[in-house]
Amino acid sequence: MSFLLWILAVVLVVAGIVSIVRGQLLWGIVLIIVGLLVGPGGVSIFT
């Protein structure tokens, strides 16, 4: 389960970075924060 959370967190952070590069600053920041919260190293919302 933690491996899937790690993959999800990586996808969210990468999507956030891409959004920031494309000019959607607020959406990118939200995606990065959610990615950090979901990841096993952060405060996981599933535990």
GROMACS .gro file of N, CA, C and O in nm:
model
  188
    1MET      N    1   0.082  -0.119   0.000
    1MET     CA    2   0.000   0.000   0.000
    1MET      C    3   0.087   0.126   0.000
    1MET      O    4   0.056   0.223  -0.067
    2SER      N    5   0.196   0.124   0.075
    2SER     CA    6   0.280   0.244   0.081
    2SER      C    7   0.348   0.271  -0.053
    2SER      O    8   0.373   0.386  -0.088
    3PHE      N    9   0.374   0.165  -0.131
    3PHE     CA   10   0.433   0.184  -0.263
    3PHE      C   11   0.336   0.258  -0.355
    3PHE      O   12   0.376   0.347  -0.430
    4LEU      N   13   0.208   0.223  -0.347
    4LEU     CA   14   0.107   0.291  -0.429
    4LEU      C   15   0.092   0.437  -0.387
    4LEU      O   16   0.077   0.525  -0.471
    5LEU      N   17   0.099   0.463  -0.257
    5LEU     CA   18   0.092   0.601  -0.209
    5LEU      C   19   0.212   0.681  -0.256
    5LEU      O   20   0.200   0.798  -0.292
    6TRP      N   21   0.328   0.617  -0.258
    6TRP     CA   22   0.448   0.684  -0.303
    6TRP      C   23   0.437   0.721  -0.451
    6TRP      O   24   0.471   0.833  -0.491
    7ILE      N   25   0.387   0.628  -0.531
    7ILE     CA   26   0.368   0.654  -0.674
    7ILE      C   27   0.266   0.766  -0.695
    7ILE      O   28   0.287   0.856  -0.777
    8LEU      N   29   0.156   0.763  -0.621
    8LEU     CA   30   0.055   0.868  -0.631
    8LEU      C   31   0.113   1.003  -0.594
    8LEU      O   32   0.088   1.104  -0.661
    9ALA      N   33   0.194   1.007  -0.489
    9ALA     CA   34   0.256   1.132  -0.447
    9ALA      C   35   0.350   1.186  -0.554
    9ALA      O   36   0.350   1.306  -0.583
   10VAL      N   37   0.428   1.099  -0.615
   10VAL     CA   38   0.520   1.142  -0.721
   10VAL      C   39   0.441   1.198  -0.840
   10VAL      O   40   0.476   1.303  -0.895
   11VAL      N   41   0.335   1.130  -0.879
   11VAL     CA   42   0.253   1.177  -0.991
   11VAL      C   43   0.192   1.314  -0.961
   11VAL      O   44   0.191   1.403  -1.046
   12LEU      N   45   0.143   1.332  -0.839
   12LEU     CA   46   0.083   1.461  -0.801
   12LEU      C   47   0.186   1.574  -0.802
   12LEU      O   48   0.158   1.684  -0.850
   13VAL      N   49   0.305   1.547  -0.749
   13VAL     CA   50   0.408   1.650  -0.746
   13VAL      C   51   0.454   1.685  -0.887
   13VAL      O   52   0.470   1.803  -0.920
   14VAL      N   53   0.472   1.586  -0.971
   14VAL     CA   54   0.514   1.612  -1.109
   14VAL      C   55   0.405   1.690  -1.182
   14VAL      O   56   0.434   1.786  -1.255
   15ALA      N   57   0.279   1.653  -1.161
   15ALA     CA   58   0.169   1.727  -1.224
   15ALA      C   59   0.165   1.871  -1.173
   15ALA      O   60   0.136   1.965  -1.249
   16GLY      N   61   0.195   1.891  -1.047
   16GLY     CA   62   0.200   2.026  -0.992
   16GLY      C   63   0.310   2.108  -1.054
   16GLY      O   64   0.291   2.226  -1.087
   17ILE      N   65   0.426   2.049  -1.073
   17ILE     CA   66   0.538   2.121  -1.136
   17ILE      C   67   0.504   2.156  -1.280
   17ILE      O   68   0.529   2.268  -1.326
   18VAL      N   69   0.443   2.063  -1.351
   18VAL     CA   70   0.404   2.090  -1.490
   18VAL      C   71   0.300   2.202  -1.495
   18VAL      O   72   0.306   2.289  -1.581
   19SER      N   73   0.207   2.203  -1.401
   19SER     CA   74   0.107   2.309  -1.397
   19SER      C   75   0.170   2.445  -1.372
   19SER      O   76   0.131   2.544  -1.433
   20ILE      N   77   0.269   2.450  -1.282
   20ILE     CA   78   0.337   2.576  -1.255
   20ILE      C   79   0.411   2.624  -1.381
   20ILE      O   80   0.406   2.743  -1.415
   21VAL      N   81   0.476   2.533  -1.451
   21VAL     CA   82   0.549   2.570  -1.573
   21VAL      C   83   0.452   2.622  -1.679
   21VAL      O   84   0.484   2.716  -1.753
   22ARG      N   85   0.333   2.565  -1.684
   22ARG     CA   86   0.234   2.607  -1.784
   22ARG      C   87   0.162   2.735  -1.743
   22ARG      O   88   0.077   2.783  -1.817
   23GLY      N   89   0.191   2.788  -1.625
   23GLY     CA   90   0.134   2.916  -1.586
   23GLY      C   91   0.020   2.908  -1.486
   23GLY      O   92  -0.036   3.010  -1.448
   24GLN      N   93  -0.017   2.789  -1.444
   24GLN     CA   94  -0.126   2.773  -1.347
   24GLN      C   95  -0.065   2.758  -1.208
   24GLN      O   96  -0.058   2.649  -1.152
   25LEU      N   97  -0.024   2.871  -1.152
   25LEU     CA   98   0.054   2.869  -1.028
   25LEU      C   99  -0.025   2.813  -0.911
   25LEU      O  100   0.023   2.724  -0.839
   26LEU      N  101  -0.147   2.860  -0.891
   26LEU     CA  102  -0.225   2.816  -0.774
   26LEU      C  103  -0.255   2.666  -0.781
   26LEU      O  104  -0.239   2.593  -0.683
   27TRP      N  105  -0.299   2.617  -0.897
   27TRP     CA  106  -0.330   2.475  -0.914
   27TRP      C  107  -0.205   2.390  -0.893
   27TRP      O  108  -0.211   2.282  -0.833
   28GLY      N  109  -0.090   2.437  -0.942
   28GLY     CA  110   0.035   2.364  -0.924
   28GLY      C  111   0.074   2.353  -0.778
   28GLY      O  112   0.116   2.246  -0.732
   29ILE      N  113   0.059   2.463  -0.704
   29ILE     CA  114   0.092   2.461  -0.561
   29ILE      C  115   0.001   2.365  -0.487
   29ILE      O  116   0.045   2.289  -0.400
   30VAL      N  117  -0.128   2.366  -0.520
   30VAL     CA  118  -0.223   2.275  -0.455
   30VAL      C  119  -0.186   2.130  -0.481
   30VAL      O  120  -0.186   2.047  -0.390
   31LEU      N  121  -0.152   2.098  -0.605
   31LEU     CA  122  -0.114   1.959  -0.638
   31LEU      C  123   0.012   1.917  -0.564
   31LEU      O  124   0.020   1.803  -0.515
   32ILE      N  125   0.110   2.005  -0.554
   32ILE     CA  126   0.234   1.971  -0.485
   32ILE      C  127   0.206   1.948  -0.336
   32ILE      O  128   0.255   1.851  -0.277
   33ILE      N  129   0.126   2.034  -0.274
   33ILE     CA  130   0.095   2.017  -0.132
   33ILE      C  131   0.020   1.887  -0.107
   33ILE      O  132   0.050   1.812  -0.014
   34VAL      N  133  -0.078   1.857  -0.193
   34VAL     CA  134  -0.153   1.731  -0.178
   34VAL      C  135  -0.060   1.612  -0.197
   34VAL      O  136  -0.069   1.513  -0.124
   35GLY      N  137   0.030   1.621  -0.294
   35GLY     CA  138   0.126   1.513  -0.316
   35GLY      C  139   0.215   1.490  -0.196
   35GLY      O  140   0.245   1.376  -0.160
   36LEU      N  141   0.259   1.598  -0.131
   36LEU     CA  142   0.343   1.583  -0.013
   36LEU      C  143   0.264   1.528   0.106
   36LEU      O  144   0.318   1.456   0.190
   37LEU      N  145   0.135   1.560   0.114
   37LEU     CA  146   0.053   1.507   0.224
   37LEU      C  147   0.020   1.360   0.205
   37LEU      O  148   0.010   1.285   0.302
   38VAL      N  149   0.001   1.318   0.080
   38VAL     CA  150  -0.038   1.180   0.053
   38VAL      C  151   0.081   1.085   0.065
   38VAL      O  152   0.066   0.971   0.107
   39GLY      N  153   0.198   1.132   0.032
   39GLY     CA  154   0.316   1.046   0.029
   39GLY      C  155   0.348   0.983   0.162
   39GLY      O  156   0.315   1.036   0.268
   40PRO      N  157   0.411   0.865   0.161
   40PRO     CA  158   0.445   0.794   0.284
   40PRO      C  159   0.539   0.873   0.374
   40PRO      O  160   0.537   0.857   0.494
   41GLY      N  161   0.619   0.962   0.317
   41GLY     CA  162   0.709   1.043   0.398
   41GLY      C  163   0.638   1.160   0.466
   41GLY      O  164   0.688   1.217   0.560
   42GLY      N  165   0.519   1.193   0.415
   42GLY     CA  166   0.444   1.304   0.471
   42GLY      C  167   0.336   1.256   0.565
   42GLY      O  168   0.340   1.145   0.616
   43VAL      N  169   0.238   1.338   0.585
   43VAL     CA  170   0.125   1.302   0.670
   43VAL      C  171   0.022   1.236   0.581
   43VAL      O  172  -0.053   1.302   0.512
   44SER      N  173   0.021   1.106   0.578
   44SER     CA  174  -0.070   1.035   0.490
   44SER      C  175  -0.214   1.048   0.539
   44SER      O  176  -0.243   1.031   0.657
   45ILE      N  177  -0.304   1.081   0.445
   45ILE     CA  178  -0.444   1.096   0.482
   45ILE      C  179  -0.514   0.960   0.495
   45ILE      O  180  -0.628   0.954   0.537
   46PHE      N  181  -0.445   0.852   0.457
   46PHE     CA  182  -0.507   0.721   0.462
   46PHE      C  183  -0.473   0.643   0.589
   46PHE      O  184  -0.518   0.531   0.606
   47THR      N  185  -0.393   0.700   0.677
   47THR     CA  186  -0.359   0.628   0.800
   47THR      C  187  -0.406   0.705   0.922
   47THR      O  188  -0.425   0.823   0.917
   0.00000   0.00000   0.00000
